[in-house]
XYZ file of C-alpha atoms in Angstrom:
604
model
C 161.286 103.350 45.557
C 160.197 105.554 42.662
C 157.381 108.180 44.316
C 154.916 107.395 42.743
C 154.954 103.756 43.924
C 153.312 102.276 47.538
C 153.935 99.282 49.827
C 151.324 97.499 51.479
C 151.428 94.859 54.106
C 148.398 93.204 54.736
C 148.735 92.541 58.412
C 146.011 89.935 58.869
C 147.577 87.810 56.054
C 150.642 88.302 57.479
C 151.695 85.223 59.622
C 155.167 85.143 60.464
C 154.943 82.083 62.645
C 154.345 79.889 59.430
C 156.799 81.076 57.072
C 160.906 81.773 56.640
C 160.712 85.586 56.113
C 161.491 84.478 52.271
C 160.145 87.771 51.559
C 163.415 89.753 53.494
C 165.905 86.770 53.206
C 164.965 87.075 48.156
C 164.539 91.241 49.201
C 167.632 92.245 46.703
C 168.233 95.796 48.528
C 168.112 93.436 52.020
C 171.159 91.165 50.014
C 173.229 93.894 49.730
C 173.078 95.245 53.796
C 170.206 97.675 53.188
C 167.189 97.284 55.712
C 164.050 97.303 53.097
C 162.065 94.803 55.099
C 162.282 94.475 58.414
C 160.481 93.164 61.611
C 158.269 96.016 63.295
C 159.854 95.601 66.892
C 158.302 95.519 70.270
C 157.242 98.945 70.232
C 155.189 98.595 66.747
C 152.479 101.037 66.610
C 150.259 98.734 64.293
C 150.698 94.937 64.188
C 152.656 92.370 65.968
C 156.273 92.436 66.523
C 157.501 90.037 64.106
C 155.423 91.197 61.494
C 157.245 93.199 58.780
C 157.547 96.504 57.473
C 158.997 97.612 54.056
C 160.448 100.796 53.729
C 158.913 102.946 50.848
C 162.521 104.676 50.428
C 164.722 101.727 49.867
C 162.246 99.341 48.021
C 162.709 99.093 44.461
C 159.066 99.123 43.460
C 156.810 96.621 40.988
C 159.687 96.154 38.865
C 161.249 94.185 41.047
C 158.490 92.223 43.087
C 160.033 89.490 44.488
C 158.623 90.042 47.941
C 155.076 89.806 46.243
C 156.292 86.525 44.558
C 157.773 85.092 47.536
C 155.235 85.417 50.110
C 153.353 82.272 50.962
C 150.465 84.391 52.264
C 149.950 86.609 49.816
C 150.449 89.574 52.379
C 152.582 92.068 50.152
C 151.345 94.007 47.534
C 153.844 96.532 45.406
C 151.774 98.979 43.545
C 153.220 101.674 40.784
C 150.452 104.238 41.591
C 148.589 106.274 38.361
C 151.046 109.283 37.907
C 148.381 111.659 39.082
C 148.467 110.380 42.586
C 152.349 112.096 43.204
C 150.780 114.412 46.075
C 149.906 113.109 49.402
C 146.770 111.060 49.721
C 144.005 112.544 51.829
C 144.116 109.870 54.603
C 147.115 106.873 55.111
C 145.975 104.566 58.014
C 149.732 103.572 58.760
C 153.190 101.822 57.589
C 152.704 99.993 54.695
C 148.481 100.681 54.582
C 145.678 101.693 52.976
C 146.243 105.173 51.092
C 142.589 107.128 50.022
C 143.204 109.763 47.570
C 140.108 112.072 46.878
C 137.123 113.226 48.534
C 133.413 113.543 46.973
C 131.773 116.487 46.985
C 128.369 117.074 49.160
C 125.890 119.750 47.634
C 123.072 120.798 48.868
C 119.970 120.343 46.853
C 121.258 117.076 45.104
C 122.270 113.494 45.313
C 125.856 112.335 44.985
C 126.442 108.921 43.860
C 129.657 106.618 44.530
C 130.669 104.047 42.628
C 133.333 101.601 42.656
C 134.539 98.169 44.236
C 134.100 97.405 47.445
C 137.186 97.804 49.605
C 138.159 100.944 47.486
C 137.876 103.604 50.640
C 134.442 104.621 50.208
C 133.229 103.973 53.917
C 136.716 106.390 54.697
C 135.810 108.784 52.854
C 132.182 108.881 54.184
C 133.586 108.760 57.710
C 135.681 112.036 56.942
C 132.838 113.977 55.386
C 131.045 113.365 58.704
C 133.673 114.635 60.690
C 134.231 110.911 62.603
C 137.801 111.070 61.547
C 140.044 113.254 60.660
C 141.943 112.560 57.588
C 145.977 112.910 58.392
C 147.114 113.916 54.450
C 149.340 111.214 54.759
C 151.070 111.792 57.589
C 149.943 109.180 59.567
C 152.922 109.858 61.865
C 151.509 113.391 63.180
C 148.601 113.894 64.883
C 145.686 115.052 62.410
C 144.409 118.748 62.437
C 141.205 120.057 60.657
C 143.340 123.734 60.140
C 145.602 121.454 58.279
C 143.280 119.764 56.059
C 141.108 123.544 55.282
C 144.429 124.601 54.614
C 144.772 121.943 52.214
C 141.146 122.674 50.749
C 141.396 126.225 50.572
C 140.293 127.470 46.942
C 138.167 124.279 46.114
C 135.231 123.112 46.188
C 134.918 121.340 49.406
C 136.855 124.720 51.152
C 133.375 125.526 52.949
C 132.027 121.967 53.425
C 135.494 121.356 55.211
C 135.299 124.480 57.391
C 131.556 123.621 58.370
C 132.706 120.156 59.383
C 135.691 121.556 61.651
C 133.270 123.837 63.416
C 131.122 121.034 64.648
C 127.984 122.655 62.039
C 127.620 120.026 59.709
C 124.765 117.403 61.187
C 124.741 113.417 59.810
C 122.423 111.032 59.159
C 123.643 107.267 58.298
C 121.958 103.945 56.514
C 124.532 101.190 57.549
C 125.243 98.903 54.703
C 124.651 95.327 56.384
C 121.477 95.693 57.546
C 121.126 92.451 58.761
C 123.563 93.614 61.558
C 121.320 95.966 63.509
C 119.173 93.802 65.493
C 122.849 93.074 67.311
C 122.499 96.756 68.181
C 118.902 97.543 68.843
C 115.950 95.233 71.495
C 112.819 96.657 70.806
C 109.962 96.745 68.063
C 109.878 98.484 65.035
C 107.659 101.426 66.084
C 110.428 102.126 69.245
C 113.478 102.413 66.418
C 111.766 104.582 64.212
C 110.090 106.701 66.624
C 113.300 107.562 68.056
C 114.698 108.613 64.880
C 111.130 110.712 63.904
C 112.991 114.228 63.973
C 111.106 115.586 61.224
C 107.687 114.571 61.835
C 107.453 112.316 58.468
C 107.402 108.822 60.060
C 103.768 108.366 59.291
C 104.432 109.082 55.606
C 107.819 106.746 55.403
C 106.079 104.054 57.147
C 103.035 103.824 54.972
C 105.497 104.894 51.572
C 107.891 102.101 52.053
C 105.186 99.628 52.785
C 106.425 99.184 56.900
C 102.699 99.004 58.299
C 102.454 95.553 57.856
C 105.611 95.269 61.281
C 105.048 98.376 62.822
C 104.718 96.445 66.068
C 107.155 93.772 65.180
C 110.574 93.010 66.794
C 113.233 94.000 65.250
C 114.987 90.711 64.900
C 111.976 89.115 63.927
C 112.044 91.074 60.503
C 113.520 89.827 57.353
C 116.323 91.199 55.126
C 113.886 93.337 53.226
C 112.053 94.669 55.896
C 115.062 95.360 57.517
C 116.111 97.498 54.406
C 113.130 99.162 54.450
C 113.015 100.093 58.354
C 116.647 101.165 57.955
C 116.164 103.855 55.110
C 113.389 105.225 56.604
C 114.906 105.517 60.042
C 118.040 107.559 58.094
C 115.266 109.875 55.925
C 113.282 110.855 59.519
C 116.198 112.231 60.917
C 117.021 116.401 60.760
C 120.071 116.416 59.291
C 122.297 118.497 56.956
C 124.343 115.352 54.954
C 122.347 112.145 54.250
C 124.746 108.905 53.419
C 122.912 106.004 52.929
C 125.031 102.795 52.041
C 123.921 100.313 49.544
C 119.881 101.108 49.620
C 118.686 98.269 47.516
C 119.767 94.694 48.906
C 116.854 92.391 49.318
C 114.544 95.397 48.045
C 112.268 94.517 44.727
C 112.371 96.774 42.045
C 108.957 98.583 42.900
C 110.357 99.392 46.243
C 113.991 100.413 44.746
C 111.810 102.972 42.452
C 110.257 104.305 45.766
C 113.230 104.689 47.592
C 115.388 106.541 45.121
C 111.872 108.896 44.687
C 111.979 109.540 48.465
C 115.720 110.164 48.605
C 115.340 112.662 45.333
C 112.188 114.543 47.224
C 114.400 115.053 50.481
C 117.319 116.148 47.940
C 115.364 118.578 46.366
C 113.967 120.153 49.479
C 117.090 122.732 48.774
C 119.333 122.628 51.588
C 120.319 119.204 52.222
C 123.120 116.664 50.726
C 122.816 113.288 49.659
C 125.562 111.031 49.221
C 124.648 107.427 48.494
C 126.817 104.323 47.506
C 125.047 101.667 45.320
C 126.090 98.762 43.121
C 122.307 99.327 41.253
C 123.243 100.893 37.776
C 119.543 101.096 36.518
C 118.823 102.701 40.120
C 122.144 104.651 40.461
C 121.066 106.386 37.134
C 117.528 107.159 38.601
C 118.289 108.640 41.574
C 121.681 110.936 41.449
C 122.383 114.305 39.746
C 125.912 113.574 39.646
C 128.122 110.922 39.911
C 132.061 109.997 41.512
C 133.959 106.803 40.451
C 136.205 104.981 42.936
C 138.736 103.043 41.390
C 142.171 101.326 42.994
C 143.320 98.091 44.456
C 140.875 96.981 47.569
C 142.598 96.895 50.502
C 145.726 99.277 49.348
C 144.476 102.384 47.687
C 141.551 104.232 46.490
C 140.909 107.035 44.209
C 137.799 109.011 44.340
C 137.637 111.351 40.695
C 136.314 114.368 40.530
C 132.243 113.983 39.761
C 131.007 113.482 36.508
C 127.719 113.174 35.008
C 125.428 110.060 35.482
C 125.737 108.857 32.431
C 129.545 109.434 31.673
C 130.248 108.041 35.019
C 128.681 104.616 34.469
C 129.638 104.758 30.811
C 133.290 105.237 31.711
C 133.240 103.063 34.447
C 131.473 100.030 32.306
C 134.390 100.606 29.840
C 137.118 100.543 32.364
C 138.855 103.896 31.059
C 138.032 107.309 32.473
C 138.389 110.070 30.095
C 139.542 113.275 32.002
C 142.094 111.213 34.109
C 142.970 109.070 31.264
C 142.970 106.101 33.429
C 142.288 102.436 32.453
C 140.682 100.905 35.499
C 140.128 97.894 33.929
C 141.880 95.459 31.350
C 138.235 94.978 29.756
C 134.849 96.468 29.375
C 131.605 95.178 31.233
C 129.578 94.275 28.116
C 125.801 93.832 27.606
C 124.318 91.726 24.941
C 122.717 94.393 22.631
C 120.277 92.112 20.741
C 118.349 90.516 23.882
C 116.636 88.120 24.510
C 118.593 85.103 23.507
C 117.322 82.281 21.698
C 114.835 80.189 23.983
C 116.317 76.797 24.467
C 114.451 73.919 23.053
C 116.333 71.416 25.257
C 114.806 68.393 27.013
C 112.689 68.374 29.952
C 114.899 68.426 33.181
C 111.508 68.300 35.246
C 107.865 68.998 34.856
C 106.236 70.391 37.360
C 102.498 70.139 38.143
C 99.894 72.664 39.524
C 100.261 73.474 42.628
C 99.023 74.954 45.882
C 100.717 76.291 49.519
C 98.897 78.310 52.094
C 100.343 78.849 55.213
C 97.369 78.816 57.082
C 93.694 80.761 56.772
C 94.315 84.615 56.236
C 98.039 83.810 55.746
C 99.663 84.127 52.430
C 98.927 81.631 50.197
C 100.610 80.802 46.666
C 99.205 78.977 43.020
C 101.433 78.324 40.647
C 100.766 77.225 37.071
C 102.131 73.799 35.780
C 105.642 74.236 33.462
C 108.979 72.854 32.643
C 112.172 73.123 33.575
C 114.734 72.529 30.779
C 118.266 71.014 30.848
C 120.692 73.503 30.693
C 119.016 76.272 30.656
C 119.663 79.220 33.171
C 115.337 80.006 34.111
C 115.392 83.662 36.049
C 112.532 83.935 38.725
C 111.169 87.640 38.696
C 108.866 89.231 40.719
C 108.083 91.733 44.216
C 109.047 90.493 47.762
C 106.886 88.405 49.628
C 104.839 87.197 46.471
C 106.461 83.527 47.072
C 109.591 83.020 45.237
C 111.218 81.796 47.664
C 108.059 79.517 48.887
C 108.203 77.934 45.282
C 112.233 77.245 45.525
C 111.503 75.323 48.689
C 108.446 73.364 46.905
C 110.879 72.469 44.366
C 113.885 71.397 46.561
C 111.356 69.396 48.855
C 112.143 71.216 52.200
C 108.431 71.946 51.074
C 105.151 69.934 50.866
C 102.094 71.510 48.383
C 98.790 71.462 49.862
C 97.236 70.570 46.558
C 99.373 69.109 43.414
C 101.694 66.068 43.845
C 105.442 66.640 43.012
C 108.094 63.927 43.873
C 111.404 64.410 41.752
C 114.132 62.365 42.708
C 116.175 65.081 41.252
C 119.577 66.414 43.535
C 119.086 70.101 44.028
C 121.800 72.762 45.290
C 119.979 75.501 46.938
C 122.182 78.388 48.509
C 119.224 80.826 50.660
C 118.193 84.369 49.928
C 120.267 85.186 53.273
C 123.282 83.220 54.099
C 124.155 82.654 57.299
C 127.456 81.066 57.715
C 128.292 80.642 61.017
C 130.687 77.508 61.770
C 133.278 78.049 63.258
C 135.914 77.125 60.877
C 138.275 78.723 57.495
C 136.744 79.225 54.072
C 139.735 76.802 52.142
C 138.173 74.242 54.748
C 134.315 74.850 54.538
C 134.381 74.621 50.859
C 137.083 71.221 51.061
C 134.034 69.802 53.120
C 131.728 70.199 50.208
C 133.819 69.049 47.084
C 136.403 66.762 46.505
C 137.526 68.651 43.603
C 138.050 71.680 45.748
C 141.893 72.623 44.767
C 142.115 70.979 41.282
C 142.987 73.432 38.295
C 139.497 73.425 36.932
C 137.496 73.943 40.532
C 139.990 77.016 40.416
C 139.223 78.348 37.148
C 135.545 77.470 36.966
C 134.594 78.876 40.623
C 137.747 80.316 42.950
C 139.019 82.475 40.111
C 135.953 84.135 38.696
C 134.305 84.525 42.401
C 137.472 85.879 43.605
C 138.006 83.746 46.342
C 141.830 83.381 46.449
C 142.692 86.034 49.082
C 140.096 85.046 51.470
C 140.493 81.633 51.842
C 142.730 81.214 55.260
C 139.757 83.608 56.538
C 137.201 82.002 59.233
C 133.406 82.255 58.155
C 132.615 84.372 60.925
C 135.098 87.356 59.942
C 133.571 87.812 56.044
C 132.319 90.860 54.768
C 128.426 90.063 53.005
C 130.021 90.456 50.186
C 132.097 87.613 50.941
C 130.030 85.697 52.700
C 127.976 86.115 49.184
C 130.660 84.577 47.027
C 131.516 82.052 49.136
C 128.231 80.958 49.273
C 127.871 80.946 45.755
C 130.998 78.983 45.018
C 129.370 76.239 47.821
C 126.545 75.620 45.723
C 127.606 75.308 42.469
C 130.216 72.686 44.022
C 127.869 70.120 45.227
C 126.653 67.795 42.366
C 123.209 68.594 41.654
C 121.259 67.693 38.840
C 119.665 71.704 39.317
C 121.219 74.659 40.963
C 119.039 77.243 42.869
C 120.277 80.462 44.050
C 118.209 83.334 45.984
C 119.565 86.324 45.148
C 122.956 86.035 44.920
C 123.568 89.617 43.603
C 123.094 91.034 47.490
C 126.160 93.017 48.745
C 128.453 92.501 45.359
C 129.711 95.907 43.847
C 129.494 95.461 40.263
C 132.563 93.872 39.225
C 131.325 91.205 41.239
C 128.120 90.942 39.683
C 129.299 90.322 36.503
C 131.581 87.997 37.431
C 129.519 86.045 39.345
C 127.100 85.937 36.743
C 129.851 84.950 34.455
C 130.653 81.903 36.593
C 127.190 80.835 36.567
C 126.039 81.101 33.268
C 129.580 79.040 32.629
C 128.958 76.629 35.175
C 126.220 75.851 33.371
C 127.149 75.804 30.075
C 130.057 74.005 30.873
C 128.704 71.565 33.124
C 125.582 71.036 30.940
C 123.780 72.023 34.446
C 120.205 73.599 34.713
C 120.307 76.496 37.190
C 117.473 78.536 38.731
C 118.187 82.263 39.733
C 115.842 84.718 41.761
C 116.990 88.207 41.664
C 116.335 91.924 41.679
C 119.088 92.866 39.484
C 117.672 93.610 36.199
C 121.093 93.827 35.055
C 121.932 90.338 36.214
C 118.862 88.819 34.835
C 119.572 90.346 31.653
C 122.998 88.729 31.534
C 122.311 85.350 32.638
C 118.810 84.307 31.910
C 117.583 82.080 28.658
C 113.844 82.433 30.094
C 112.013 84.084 33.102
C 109.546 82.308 35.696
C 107.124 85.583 36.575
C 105.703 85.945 39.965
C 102.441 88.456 41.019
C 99.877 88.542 42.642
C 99.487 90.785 46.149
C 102.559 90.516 48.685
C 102.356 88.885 52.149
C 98.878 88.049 51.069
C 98.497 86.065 47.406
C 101.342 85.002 44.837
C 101.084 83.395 41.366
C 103.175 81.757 39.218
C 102.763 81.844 35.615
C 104.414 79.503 33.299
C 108.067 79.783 32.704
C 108.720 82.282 29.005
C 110.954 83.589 26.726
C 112.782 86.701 27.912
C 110.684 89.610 25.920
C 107.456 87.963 27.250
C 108.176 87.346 30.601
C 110.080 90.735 31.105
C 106.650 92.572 29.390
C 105.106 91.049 32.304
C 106.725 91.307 35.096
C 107.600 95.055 33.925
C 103.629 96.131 33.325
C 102.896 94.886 36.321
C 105.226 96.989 38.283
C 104.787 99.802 35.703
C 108.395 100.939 34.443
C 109.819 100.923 31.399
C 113.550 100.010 30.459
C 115.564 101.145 27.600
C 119.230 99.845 26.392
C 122.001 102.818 26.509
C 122.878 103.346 23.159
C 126.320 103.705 23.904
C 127.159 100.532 26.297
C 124.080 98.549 25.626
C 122.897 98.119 29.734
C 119.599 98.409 30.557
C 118.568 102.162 31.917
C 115.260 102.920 33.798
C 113.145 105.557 31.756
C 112.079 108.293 34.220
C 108.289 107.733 34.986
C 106.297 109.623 32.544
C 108.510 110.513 30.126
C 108.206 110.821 26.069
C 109.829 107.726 25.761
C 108.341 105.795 29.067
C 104.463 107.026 27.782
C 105.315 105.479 23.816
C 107.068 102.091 25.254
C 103.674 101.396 27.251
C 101.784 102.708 24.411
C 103.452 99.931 22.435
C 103.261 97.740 25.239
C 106.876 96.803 25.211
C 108.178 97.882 28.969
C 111.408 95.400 28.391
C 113.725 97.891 25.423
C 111.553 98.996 22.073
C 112.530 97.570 19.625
């Protein structure tokens, strides 16, 4: 194989009770009485025994491919690597495996931002910097050695980081990125968690900045996904520690409490002697909170590249165009576009549904919710906008009828789709099957184009439901609803989890859907980014969380973003460059003349 090419086997796609081997018996080197792909043997270090291997040597490369083409299970992936990549990766996790290549760099003083696609060796390269593993320079053969890897180092930028990690001096604190996950790992309440994590003395301040009073004495799996969030960041921030990585901060968070994170994380920054490193799939919040910024790029699941940092700006830039200048790199066939000229033309189509008055308490002193008579139009895409625990989700529920008002009659005989704000999929059973159980189209050329392709659901489909990432569990949630037939489509935030690729292709796939289809389709989100993509008019929610919500009257996109943006006060502007939205930084020239001119959603 040429060097600068890789192998990869993907070992849980690789089944060879159900196949022929077609992949060795078409291998052309294998033809001629070479041993290119072989079984791994009894005494395989990683996988099972009749599994195979493919040896990097022999292999002709991605000019050839047949292996690739051949294998019924997608398991083989032949990659011609950038022509930078010709030294040794930092870490190889085995034959035929994932290959990380670059490290970011930790300072002390600022934050570091990551971003990329998921599955790109981010979490790896996080581990390393903590000194959990020890990256083997590609030799995955030898046993690793931090000597080997300061060697390696020596004269660069992470030379002392690396030597402070190999003398045991370099102290970690960790946000997990599935949240949802920890009550598995802690019993207790609230106040137990984060009082074991108070090593600072600051947990008084977190708890009453990030709004955690209200379940102080709460159990921990009593909380929801925001709360959860919330309880995690802050129990990463009270900790002592000399390198902060926090892992996606703003799933399930509203955009008032994504502004107060990314202040807290910049005030611990700036205390002088600490690091931050954060991954987050937030652009608008990405730009607020880092000084500088590294871009992960690859193929998930066979190799990562982490560049050298950049500035904010450049980093998204480049990354939104899909070509990064220095390398010289095109990470992407196309650029991740913006419409420059928002909002789009309200829609003056039919009534799908009008929708009276209406009131829901859940009980005296409990939160209670009013919302204003409006209309729901056919195919239109109607974004619902506003803080957590204000009664989005309440009003979904009213609509779909899992929900009676306590004043107001509505009876629709409409058909609704409604995928959750968090989705639990639990059966016991593979994705290809869960979604054949939904659809009878499932499988036909245009299910595939109109929901498989653009959700990217091809290589997880002979996966069970238990064993997806939230990511996937995201997508395939996604693709569930928009398969039923529904005369409306509701889905609660279904940008949690996706890196930003993802995003915009799921967006893509529902704004399609609907166009397409002719289908009317509801989306509550946090995103900005996604609601500026995929909404003809917003629904805008206030009021006081846990305690009060309102719902005004559905409006055009400049009206209803005004709103919903004074309310929370901050300001957006479009990059002049790319056209995506960009938070101004609170009190700036530009943030004080947009609410002079009362126009929070881009001047115009």
């Amino acid at each position: 194989m040429a060097d600068d090419s890789i192998a990869v086997v993907d070992l849980d796609r690789c089944q060879p009770d159900r196949c022929n081997y077609e992949c060795a018996n078409f291998c052309p080197p294998n033809r001629t009485g070479k041993e290119c792909i072989t079984l791994r043997g009894e005494d395989a270090d990683q996988g099972g025994p009749d599994q195979v291997r493919i040896s990097e040597e022999i292999c002709l490369g991605e000019t050839c491919g047949i292996c690739v083409e051949k294998c019924p299970f997608d398991a083989i992936e032949i990659i011609n690597l950038p022509q930078e990549l010709q030294d040794d990766p930092v870490h190889r996790y085995g034959e035929n495996a994932f290959s990380l290549y670059g490290l970011p760099i930790p300072i002390e003083g600022q934050v570091t931002g990551i971003l990329g696609p998921n599955g790109i060796g981010k979490s790896t390269a996080v581990r390393i910097l903590a000194g959990e593993m020890t990256p083997n320079l590609g030799d995955y053969q030898q046993d690793p050695s931090w000597d080997a890897v300061l060697d390696a180092y020596r004269g660069t930028e992470l030379q002392d980081y690396v030597r402070e990690v190999r003398d045991g001096e370099v102290s970690v604190a960790r946000k997990p990125q599935y949240v949802d996950r920890i009550p598995d790992q802690f019993d207790g309440n609230t106040r137990e968690l984060l009082e074991h994590t108070d090593e600072r003395g600051v947990l008084e301040e977190l708890v009453e900045r990030l709004s955690i009073t209200p379940v102080i004495d709460q159990e921990i799996d009593e909380l929801s996904g925001g709360e959860l969030q919330r309880v995690a960041i802050a129990a990463c921030l009270a900790r002592d520690a000399d390198f902060y990585f926090l892992d996606e901060i703003t799933p399930y968070l509203d955009i008032s409490q994504r502004v107060a994170v990314a202040r807290l994380v910049r005030e611990l920054a700036e205390e002088g002697d600490r690091s931050m490193l954060v991954v987050e799939h937030d652009l608008a919040i990405l730009d607020l909170l880092c000084d500088n910024l590294h871009v992960a790029y690859g193929e998930p699941g066979a190799y990562g590249v982490i560049t050298s940092p950049k500035s904010v700006r450049k980093g998204i830039n480049e990354y939104l165009q899909g070509y990064l200048d220095n390398e010289n790199m095109r990470i992407r066939p196309e650029a991740i576009e913006f419409a420059r000229h928002a909002p789009r033309t309200v829609s003056r189509s039919p009534s799908l549904v009008d929708y009276p008055s209406m009131e829901k308490s859940y009980g005296e002193d409990a939160f209670s919710l009013s919302v204003e008579g409006g209309t729901i139009r056919e195919e239109e895409v109607l974004g619902i906008v506003g803080p957590n625990g204000i009664g989005k989700s309440t009003f979904a529920k009213l609509l779909a009828g899992r929900l009676e008002p306590d004043e107001g009659e509505f009876e629709t005989n409409l058909s609704i789709s409604y995928k959750p704000q968090y989705v639990e999929i639990d059966k016991p059973m593979r994705v290809d099957a869960f979604l054949a159980s939904i659809t009878d189209r499932f499988g036909s050329s245009h299910w595939n184009t109109e929901i498989a392709k653009p959700l990217q659901l091809q290589r997880i489909m002979e996966q069970d439901l238990t064993d997806l990432s939230g990511g996937e569990r995201q997508r395939v949630a996604i693709a569930a609803c928009l398969s039923e037939d529904a005369d409306l489509f509701l889905l609660d935030e279904p940008s949690a989890h996706l890196d930003v690729e993802q995003r915009v292709l799921a967006t893509r796939a529902i704004r399609r859907y609907a166009e397409t289809q002719d289908a009317t389709v509801l989306v509550i989100d946090h995103d900005i980014y996604m609601i500026d993509l995929l909404a003809d008019r917003l629904l805008v929610f206030d009021g006081e969380p846990a305690h009060e919500g309102r719902a005004s009257q559905p409006k055009g996109m400049r009206d209803g973003m005004n709103e919903f943006l004074s309310n929370l006060d901050v300001t957006f502007r479009r990059d002049e460059r790319t056209g995506r939205p960009r938070i101004n930084k609170p009190d700036s020239q530009l943030d004080r003349e947009q609410k002079r001119q009362g126009e929070y959603y881009y001047a115009p």
